Coordinates of C-alpha atoms in Angstrom, one line a residue:
M1 CA 0.1 0.0 0.0
S2 CA 1.4 3.4 -1.1
A3 CA 1.8 6.0 1.5
E4 CA -0.8 8.2 -0.3
A5 CA -3.3 5.5 -0.3
A6 CA -2.8 5.0 3.5
V7 CA -3.9 8.7 4.2
K8 CA -7.4 9.3 5.1
Y9 CA -8.3 12.8 3.8
V10 CA -10.8 14.9 5.7
T11 CA -13.9 15.4 3.7
E12 CA -14.5 19.0 2.8
I13 CA -18.0 20.1 3.7
P14 CA -19.7 22.2 0.7
E15 CA -20.4 25.8 2.0
E16 CA -24.1 25.0 0.9
E17 CA -24.4 22.3 3.3
V18 CA -23.0 24.2 6.2
K19 CA -25.3 27.1 5.4
R20 CA -28.5 24.5 5.4
V21 CA -27.7 23.0 8.7
A22 CA -26.9 26.6 10.3
D23 CA -30.4 27.4 9.1
W24 CA -32.0 24.0 10.1
I25 CA -30.9 24.4 13.6
N26 CA -33.1 27.3 14.0
T27 CA -36.1 25.8 13.0
E28 CA -38.8 24.4 15.0
E29 CA -38.3 20.9 13.4
Y30 CA -35.0 20.8 14.9
K31 CA -36.2 22.1 18.3
E32 CA -38.4 19.2 18.4
K33 CA -35.7 16.7 17.9
N34 CA -33.4 18.7 20.2
F35 CA -36.0 18.6 23.1
A36 CA -36.5 14.8 22.5
R37 CA -32.9 14.0 23.2
Q38 CA -32.3 12.3 26.4
A39 CA -28.8 10.6 26.7
L40 CA -26.8 13.8 26.1
V41 CA -26.2 17.1 27.8
I42 CA -24.9 19.8 26.0
N43 CA -23.4 22.9 27.9
P44 CA -25.3 22.4 31.1
P45 CA -25.7 25.5 33.4
H46 CA -24.3 23.9 36.3
A47 CA -21.0 22.5 37.8
C48 CA -20.4 19.3 39.8
Q49 CA -20.6 18.5 43.5
P50 CA -17.0 18.8 44.5
L51 CA -16.9 22.3 43.3
G52 CA -19.5 23.5 45.5
A53 CA -17.9 21.6 48.3
Q54 CA -14.6 23.5 47.8
L55 CA -16.7 26.6 47.9
A56 CA -18.0 25.7 51.4
A57 CA -14.4 24.9 52.5
H58 CA -13.0 28.2 51.7
G59 CA -15.8 30.1 53.6
F60 CA -14.0 28.8 57.1
E61 CA -10.9 30.2 58.6
G62 CA -7.7 28.4 58.0
T63 CA -9.4 25.6 56.1
L64 CA -7.6 23.6 53.3
P65 CA -9.8 22.1 50.8
F66 CA -8.7 18.4 50.3
V67 CA -9.9 16.4 47.2
H68 CA -9.8 12.7 47.6
G69 CA -9.5 11.8 43.8
S70 CA -7.5 12.6 40.8
Q71 CA -5.3 15.6 40.4
G72 CA -7.0 16.7 37.2
C73 CA -10.4 17.1 38.8
A74 CA -8.9 19.3 41.5
S75 CA -7.4 21.3 38.8
Y76 CA -11.0 21.8 37.4
Y77 CA -12.3 23.0 40.6
R78 CA -9.4 25.3 41.3
S79 CA -9.4 26.8 37.9
T80 CA -13.0 27.5 37.6
L81 CA -13.0 29.4 40.9
N82 CA -9.9 31.1 39.8
R83 CA -11.5 32.1 36.6
H84 CA -14.6 33.4 38.3
F85 CA -13.1 35.4 41.1
R86 CA -9.6 36.2 39.6
E87 CA -8.3 35.1 42.8
P88 CA -6.2 32.0 43.8
A89 CA -8.2 29.0 45.0
P90 CA -5.7 26.9 47.0
A91 CA -6.7 23.3 47.4
V92 CA -4.8 20.0 47.3
S93 CA -5.6 16.6 46.2
D94 CA -4.2 13.0 47.1
S95 CA -3.8 12.3 43.3
M96 CA -5.3 9.0 42.8
T97 CA -4.4 7.3 39.7
E98 CA -4.7 3.8 38.1
D99 CA -3.3 2.0 41.1
G100 CA -6.0 3.8 43.5
A101 CA -8.7 2.8 41.2
V102 CA -7.7 -0.9 41.7
F103 CA -6.6 -0.9 45.2
G104 CA -8.4 1.9 46.7
G105 CA -7.3 5.3 47.8
Q106 CA -6.6 4.8 51.4
N107 CA -2.9 5.1 51.1
N108 CA -3.1 8.3 48.9
L109 CA -5.3 9.8 51.5
H110 CA -3.2 9.1 54.4
E111 CA 0.0 10.3 52.9
G112 CA -1.7 13.4 51.2
L113 CA -3.1 14.3 54.7
E114 CA 0.1 14.1 56.3
N115 CA 1.8 16.1 53.9
A116 CA -0.8 18.8 53.6
L117 CA -0.8 19.3 57.4
A118 CA 3.1 19.5 57.4
L119 CA 3.3 21.9 54.4
Y120 CA 0.4 24.1 54.8
K121 CA -0.4 24.2 58.3
P122 CA -4.2 24.4 58.3
K123 CA -6.4 25.0 61.2
M124 CA -9.0 22.4 59.5
I125 CA -9.0 20.2 56.5
A126 CA -12.2 19.8 54.7
I127 CA -12.1 16.5 52.6
F128 CA -14.5 15.8 49.7
T129 CA -14.6 13.2 46.8
S130 CA -14.7 13.2 43.0
C131 CA -15.8 10.5 40.8
M132 CA -13.1 7.8 41.0
P133 CA -13.4 7.1 44.9
E134 CA -17.1 7.0 44.6
I135 CA -17.2 4.6 41.9
I136 CA -14.9 2.2 43.4
G137 CA -16.6 2.5 46.8
D138 CA -13.9 4.3 49.3
D139 CA -15.0 4.4 52.7
L140 CA -14.0 7.8 53.9
T141 CA -15.3 7.1 57.5
A142 CA -12.8 4.0 57.8
F143 CA -10.1 5.6 56.0
I144 CA -10.1 9.0 58.0
K145 CA -10.3 6.9 61.3
N146 CA -7.3 5.0 60.5
A147 CA -5.5 8.0 59.6
R148 CA -6.2 9.3 63.2
N149 CA -5.2 5.8 64.6
K150 CA -1.9 5.6 62.7
G151 CA -0.8 9.2 63.4
H152 CA -1.2 10.8 60.0
I153 CA -3.4 13.4 61.6
P154 CA -3.9 14.3 65.5
Q155 CA -6.9 12.6 67.0
E156 CA -8.6 15.8 67.6
F157 CA -7.7 17.9 64.4
P158 CA -10.9 18.7 62.6
A159 CA -11.2 17.0 59.3
P160 CA -14.9 17.0 58.0
Y161 CA -15.4 15.1 55.0
A162 CA -18.3 14.7 52.4
N163 CA -19.2 12.3 49.8
T164 CA -19.5 14.5 46.7
P165 CA -19.9 12.3 43.6
S166 CA -19.6 14.3 40.4
F167 CA -21.9 12.1 38.3
N168 CA -25.1 13.2 40.1
G169 CA -26.5 16.5 41.7
S170 CA -24.6 19.7 41.2
H171 CA -22.5 22.3 42.8
I172 CA -25.4 23.1 45.3
H173 CA -25.7 19.6 46.5
G174 CA -21.8 19.3 47.2
Y175 CA -22.1 22.8 48.9
D176 CA -24.9 21.6 51.2
A177 CA -22.9 18.0 52.0
M178 CA -19.8 19.8 52.8
L179 CA -21.3 22.6 54.8
L180 CA -23.3 20.0 57.0
S181 CA -20.1 18.0 57.7
I182 CA -18.2 21.0 58.7
L183 CA -20.8 22.3 61.2
Q184 CA -21.5 18.8 62.6
T185 CA -17.6 18.5 63.1
L186 CA -17.1 21.9 64.7
T187 CA -20.2 22.1 66.9
A188 CA -19.8 18.4 68.4
G189 CA -20.1 19.0 72.2
K190 CA -20.4 22.5 72.1
Q191 CA -23.9 23.1 72.9
V192 CA -24.4 24.4 76.4
E193 CA -27.7 24.4 78.1
G194 CA -28.9 27.9 78.8
R195 CA -26.2 29.7 76.8
C196 CA -27.2 32.2 74.2
T197 CA -24.6 33.9 71.9
G198 CA -27.2 36.5 71.1
K199 CA -26.2 36.2 67.6
L200 CA -28.0 35.6 64.3
N201 CA -26.5 32.6 62.1
L202 CA -26.8 33.5 58.5
V203 CA -26.6 30.5 55.9
A204 CA -26.3 32.4 52.7
G205 CA -26.3 29.3 50.6
C206 CA -24.1 28.4 47.4
D207 CA -23.5 32.0 46.5
F208 CA -20.4 32.8 44.5
N209 CA -21.1 36.5 44.9
T210 CA -18.5 38.0 47.8
G211 CA -20.5 41.5 47.4
N212 CA -23.5 39.6 48.6
Y213 CA -21.9 38.6 51.6
R214 CA -20.6 41.9 52.5
E215 CA -24.1 43.3 51.9
Y216 CA -25.6 40.7 54.3
A217 CA -23.2 41.8 56.8
R218 CA -23.7 45.5 56.2
I219 CA -27.5 45.1 56.7
L220 CA -26.9 43.3 59.9
K221 CA -24.4 46.1 61.1
E222 CA -27.4 48.7 60.3
F223 CA -29.6 46.8 62.5
G224 CA -27.0 46.4 65.1
I225 CA -27.6 42.7 65.2
P226 CA -24.4 40.7 66.1
S227 CA -24.0 37.9 63.6
T228 CA -22.0 34.9 62.3
I229 CA -22.2 34.4 58.5
L230 CA -21.4 30.5 58.2
A231 CA -19.2 29.7 55.3
D232 CA -18.2 33.7 54.6
I233 CA -16.2 33.9 51.5
A234 CA -16.1 37.7 51.4
E235 CA -12.3 37.8 52.3
S236 CA -11.4 34.4 51.0
F237 CA -12.1 35.7 47.4
D238 CA -12.0 39.4 47.7
S239 CA -9.1 40.3 50.0
P240 CA -6.9 43.5 49.7
C241 CA -3.9 43.3 47.2
D242 CA -1.0 44.1 49.8
G243 CA 1.8 42.5 48.1
S244 CA 1.7 39.3 50.1
Y245 CA 0.2 36.1 49.3
H246 CA -2.1 34.7 51.9
V247 CA -3.2 30.9 51.8
Y248 CA -6.2 31.5 54.0
P249 CA -7.1 35.2 53.6
G250 CA -10.6 34.9 55.2
G251 CA -13.4 32.8 56.2
T252 CA -15.6 32.4 59.3
K253 CA -13.7 32.0 62.7
L254 CA -13.7 28.4 63.7
D255 CA -14.5 29.2 67.3
D256 CA -17.5 31.5 66.0
A257 CA -18.9 28.6 63.8
A258 CA -18.4 26.2 66.6
D259 CA -20.4 28.5 68.9
S260 CA -23.1 28.9 66.4
I261 CA -25.0 26.2 67.8
N262 CA -25.9 28.4 70.8
G263 CA -27.2 31.2 68.6
K264 CA -30.2 33.2 69.2
A265 CA -31.4 32.4 65.7
T266 CA -30.6 30.9 62.5
I267 CA -31.8 32.0 59.0
T268 CA -31.0 30.4 55.7
V269 CA -31.5 32.6 52.5
G270 CA -30.6 29.6 50.2
P271 CA -33.2 27.2 50.9
Y272 CA -32.8 25.2 47.7
A273 CA -29.0 25.1 48.2
T274 CA -28.8 24.0 52.0
P275 CA -31.8 21.7 52.6
K276 CA -30.0 19.0 54.5
T277 CA -27.8 21.5 56.5
F278 CA -30.8 23.4 57.5
T279 CA -32.9 20.4 58.4
W280 CA -29.9 19.5 60.7
I281 CA -29.7 23.0 62.2
K282 CA -33.5 23.1 63.2
D283 CA -33.0 19.6 65.0
N284 CA -29.8 20.6 66.9
Y285 CA -29.3 24.5 67.1
S286 CA -30.7 26.6 69.8
G287 CA -32.9 29.5 69.1
K288 CA -35.3 30.2 66.3
H289 CA -35.2 29.1 62.7
A290 CA -36.1 30.7 59.6
S291 CA -36.0 29.8 55.9
L292 CA -36.4 32.7 53.4
P293 CA -35.7 33.0 49.5
M294 CA -32.7 35.3 48.6
P295 CA -33.7 38.8 49.2
M296 CA -33.4 40.0 45.6
G297 CA -36.0 42.5 44.4
I298 CA -38.0 44.8 46.7
E299 CA -40.7 42.3 48.0
K300 CA -38.1 39.5 48.9
T301 CA -35.7 42.2 50.4
D302 CA -38.6 43.6 52.4
A303 CA -39.5 39.8 53.8
F304 CA -35.6 39.5 54.9
I305 CA -35.8 42.9 56.6
K306 CA -39.0 42.2 58.2
K307 CA -37.8 38.9 59.5
L308 CA -34.7 40.2 61.1
A309 CA -36.9 43.1 62.9
E310 CA -39.2 40.3 64.1
L311 CA -36.5 37.7 65.3
F312 CA -34.5 40.2 67.3
G313 CA -37.3 42.7 68.2
K314 CA -35.6 45.8 66.6
P315 CA -37.3 48.4 64.5
V316 CA -36.3 48.6 60.8
P317 CA -33.4 51.3 60.9
E318 CA -34.2 54.6 59.1
S319 CA -31.1 54.2 57.2
L320 CA -32.5 50.9 55.6
K321 CA -35.9 52.7 55.0
A322 CA -34.1 55.4 53.1
E323 CA -32.3 52.8 51.1
R324 CA -35.6 51.1 50.3
G325 CA -37.0 54.5 49.2
R326 CA -33.9 55.0 46.8
A327 CA -34.4 51.5 45.5
V328 CA -38.2 52.1 44.5
D329 CA -37.2 55.7 43.2
A330 CA -34.3 53.7 40.8
L331 CA -37.3 51.3 39.6
T332 CA -39.3 54.4 39.0
D333 CA -37.0 56.1 36.9
S334 CA -35.8 53.0 34.9
H335 CA -38.9 50.9 34.5
Q336 CA -39.9 52.0 31.1
Y337 CA -36.6 50.7 29.6
I338 CA -37.5 47.3 30.8
H339 CA -41.2 47.0 31.2
G340 CA -42.9 44.6 28.7
K341 CA -39.4 43.1 27.5
K342 CA -39.2 39.4 27.5
F343 CA -36.5 37.6 29.3
A344 CA -34.8 34.1 29.2
V345 CA -33.5 33.2 32.5
Y346 CA -31.2 30.0 33.9
G347 CA -29.2 29.1 36.9
D348 CA -29.5 27.7 40.4
P349 CA -33.0 27.5 42.0
D350 CA -32.4 30.3 44.5
Y351 CA -31.1 32.6 42.0
L352 CA -34.0 32.0 39.6
L353 CA -36.6 32.8 42.2
G354 CA -34.8 36.1 42.8
Y355 CA -34.5 36.9 39.0
V356 CA -38.1 36.3 38.3
S357 CA -39.5 38.1 41.2
F358 CA -37.3 41.1 40.3
L359 CA -38.5 41.1 36.6
L360 CA -42.1 40.9 37.7
E361 CA -41.6 44.0 39.9
M362 CA -40.2 45.6 36.7
G363 CA -43.2 44.8 34.6
A364 CA -40.8 42.5 32.5
I365 CA -41.9 39.1 31.3
P366 CA -39.9 36.1 32.5
Y367 CA -40.5 34.1 29.4
H368 CA -38.2 31.3 29.2
I369 CA -37.2 29.8 32.7
L370 CA -34.4 27.0 32.7
C371 CA -33.0 25.0 35.6
S372 CA -30.9 22.2 34.7
K373 CA -30.9 20.7 38.3
G374 CA -34.1 21.4 40.6
S375 CA -36.8 19.7 42.3
K376 CA -40.6 19.2 41.9
K377 CA -40.9 21.6 44.9
F378 CA -38.8 24.4 43.2
E379 CA -41.1 24.2 40.1
K380 CA -44.3 24.5 42.1
E381 CA -42.9 27.4 43.9
M382 CA -41.7 29.1 40.6
Q383 CA -44.9 28.4 38.8
A384 CA -46.7 30.1 41.9
L385 CA -44.6 33.1 41.5
L386 CA -45.4 33.3 37.9
D387 CA -49.1 32.9 38.4
S388 CA -49.0 35.8 41.0
S389 CA -48.4 38.5 38.7
M390 CA -50.1 39.4 35.2
Y391 CA -46.6 39.6 33.7
G392 CA -45.8 36.0 34.5
K393 CA -48.8 34.5 32.6
Q394 CA -46.6 33.8 29.5
G395 CA -43.8 32.3 31.3
K396 CA -42.8 28.7 30.9
I397 CA -40.5 26.4 33.1
Y398 CA -38.1 24.1 31.6
M399 CA -37.0 21.6 34.2
G400 CA -33.8 19.4 33.5
K401 CA -32.7 21.2 30.5
D402 CA -29.5 22.6 29.1
L403 CA -28.3 25.7 27.3
W404 CA -28.5 24.0 23.9
H405 CA -32.2 23.5 24.8
M406 CA -32.3 27.3 25.7
R407 CA -30.7 28.0 22.1
S408 CA -33.5 26.3 20.4
L409 CA -36.1 28.2 22.5
L410 CA -34.4 31.5 21.8
V411 CA -34.2 31.1 17.9
T412 CA -38.0 29.8 17.7
D413 CA -39.5 32.0 20.2
P414 CA -37.4 35.0 20.7
V415 CA -36.9 37.2 23.7
D416 CA -35.1 40.7 24.4
A417 CA -32.5 39.5 26.6
M418 CA -31.1 36.8 29.0
I419 CA -30.0 36.4 32.5
G420 CA -27.4 34.0 33.5
D421 CA -23.7 33.0 33.8
S422 CA -21.0 33.0 31.0
H423 CA -22.1 29.9 29.6
G424 CA -25.1 31.3 27.8
K425 CA -23.1 33.9 25.8
F426 CA -23.0 31.5 22.9
A427 CA -26.7 31.1 22.6
A428 CA -27.1 34.9 23.3
R429 CA -24.7 35.6 20.5
D430 CA -26.7 33.4 18.0
A431 CA -29.9 34.8 18.9
G432 CA -28.4 38.5 18.8
I433 CA -29.6 39.6 22.2
P434 CA -27.9 40.8 25.5
L435 CA -26.8 38.4 28.3
F436 CA -26.8 39.8 31.7
R437 CA -24.3 37.9 33.5
F438 CA -25.5 37.2 37.2
G439 CA -24.7 34.0 38.9
F440 CA -21.7 31.5 38.6
P441 CA -19.4 31.3 36.8
I442 CA -18.7 34.6 35.1
M443 CA -15.3 34.1 33.4
D444 CA -15.5 36.6 30.6
R445 CA -16.1 40.0 32.5
V446 CA -14.3 41.2 35.4
N447 CA -15.4 42.2 39.0
K448 CA -19.1 41.1 38.7
H449 CA -18.7 39.2 41.8
R450 CA -17.8 42.1 43.8
Y451 CA -21.2 44.2 43.5
P452 CA -24.3 42.8 45.3
L453 CA -27.2 41.6 43.7
I454 CA -29.1 41.2 47.1
G455 CA -30.8 44.0 49.3
Y456 CA -32.0 47.4 48.2
Q457 CA -28.5 47.9 46.7
G458 CA -28.7 44.8 44.7
V459 CA -32.0 46.0 43.1
V460 CA -30.2 49.3 42.1
N461 CA -27.3 47.4 40.7
M462 CA -29.5 45.2 38.5
V463 CA -32.0 47.7 37.3
T464 CA -29.0 49.9 36.4
E465 CA -27.4 47.4 34.4
I466 CA -30.2 46.2 32.6
A467 CA -31.7 49.5 31.7
N468 CA -28.5 51.0 30.7
K469 CA -27.8 48.0 28.2
F470 CA -31.1 48.7 26.5
I471 CA -30.6 52.3 26.2
D472 CA -26.9 51.3 24.8
I473 CA -28.5 49.2 22.2
K474 CA -30.8 52.0 21.1
D475 CA -27.9 54.4 20.8
E476 CA -25.9 52.0 18.8
T477 CA -28.4 50.9 16.5
C478 CA -30.7 53.8 15.7
E479 CA -30.4 56.0 12.7
D480 CA -28.5 59.3 13.1
R481 CA -31.7 61.4 13.1
F482 CA -32.9 59.4 16.2
F483 CA -29.6 59.8 17.9
E484 CA -31.0 61.8 20.9
L485 CA -29.2 63.3 23.7
M486 CA -31.9 62.1 26.1
R487 CA -33.3 58.6 26.3

């Protein structure tokens, strides 16, 4: 056989065929086929469980995230967090390879724990799994017990652990599992009969927005309510640039987290991200407990503010009343640019409820609502929210779908804009609409995680960004004779 005969040439596709397919994927016929697929996921708007577990670990003082699994998996979690925050996301792995897949990863875990403790001197190591150890059935409970008995880590050293298989659930489920384990570990034996810290424990949920954490802290300070924000990443991923590298720049103090079990009250504002954690808190923590939606938009922020006032018997500060008035004024000044516009939204359940609530308040139409990982309970709550407003009547919920499904919706049943993370930019470009980058991850814009979307200030931030973009589009596309100074 000649060398020329052995070469397999790439078939050139005629331009006509390329155009035919490009046109076809924008049709109702293709959408029907697209929505019929079952075994394939294309561009899902969620990450895997271990990534959420790593976020939870970064929320605590001196805590080293530890991946029991392969090095490549750990690199993915770290790089995704790094690209979103533009900050280091330090974590280690016990680097399981083929040997670990055959014989189990206990030796890797033991050696890794001993090295991590010696090299990085953490106050706590939070251990979570990737796919490989989950598939082969590694027993973390036994492995970590053996590690203590063999002296790889001290008997009393805090080493919470969570099983976070990447092949089911999403980042919010991994966050919940890791946060639960951390709180169970730190609060063990710390409950004191009759003791009350007088503090509020705030569980912010799987939120990758450092500005939101700062805004929660600021609101509570305005109220004069002492608090412990559990898994606080504000400093972990938004610390000052002072010329030095800090491995553990922030996080909830371990002593504060341990004493949180004696708190006066506990609120979760991420109920769909932390259901297991909050169920355990209600059964084990002192004080009152409340579960609220993320305070996005006026109505949901009002509910959060009122609950704080109720739990601590304090009047709403005049400063927060003034903030509310300014937010309502901002909505009034801007509503004409957003009213009646159709939006497609996608993301995590807690964020989706916030987006839709905000849009309904603006008289906008949340038209396509897509959630790749959600529950029947969430679907019912979202439908009730849509039904509560005349602007929600046209909205349709798509559960368990991905962003290739969203693309079909955008090109066959168009909207004016889309809200979600960076992964939606391809569908938005094909549809010729703006993408408002809220959520996680945001890798193609900078500093988005630094300004809050919650609270009254979050209302101002969102309405300003959305309204100004529509005004930009008007200016950029209008004829010269309609290029007015005022909009």
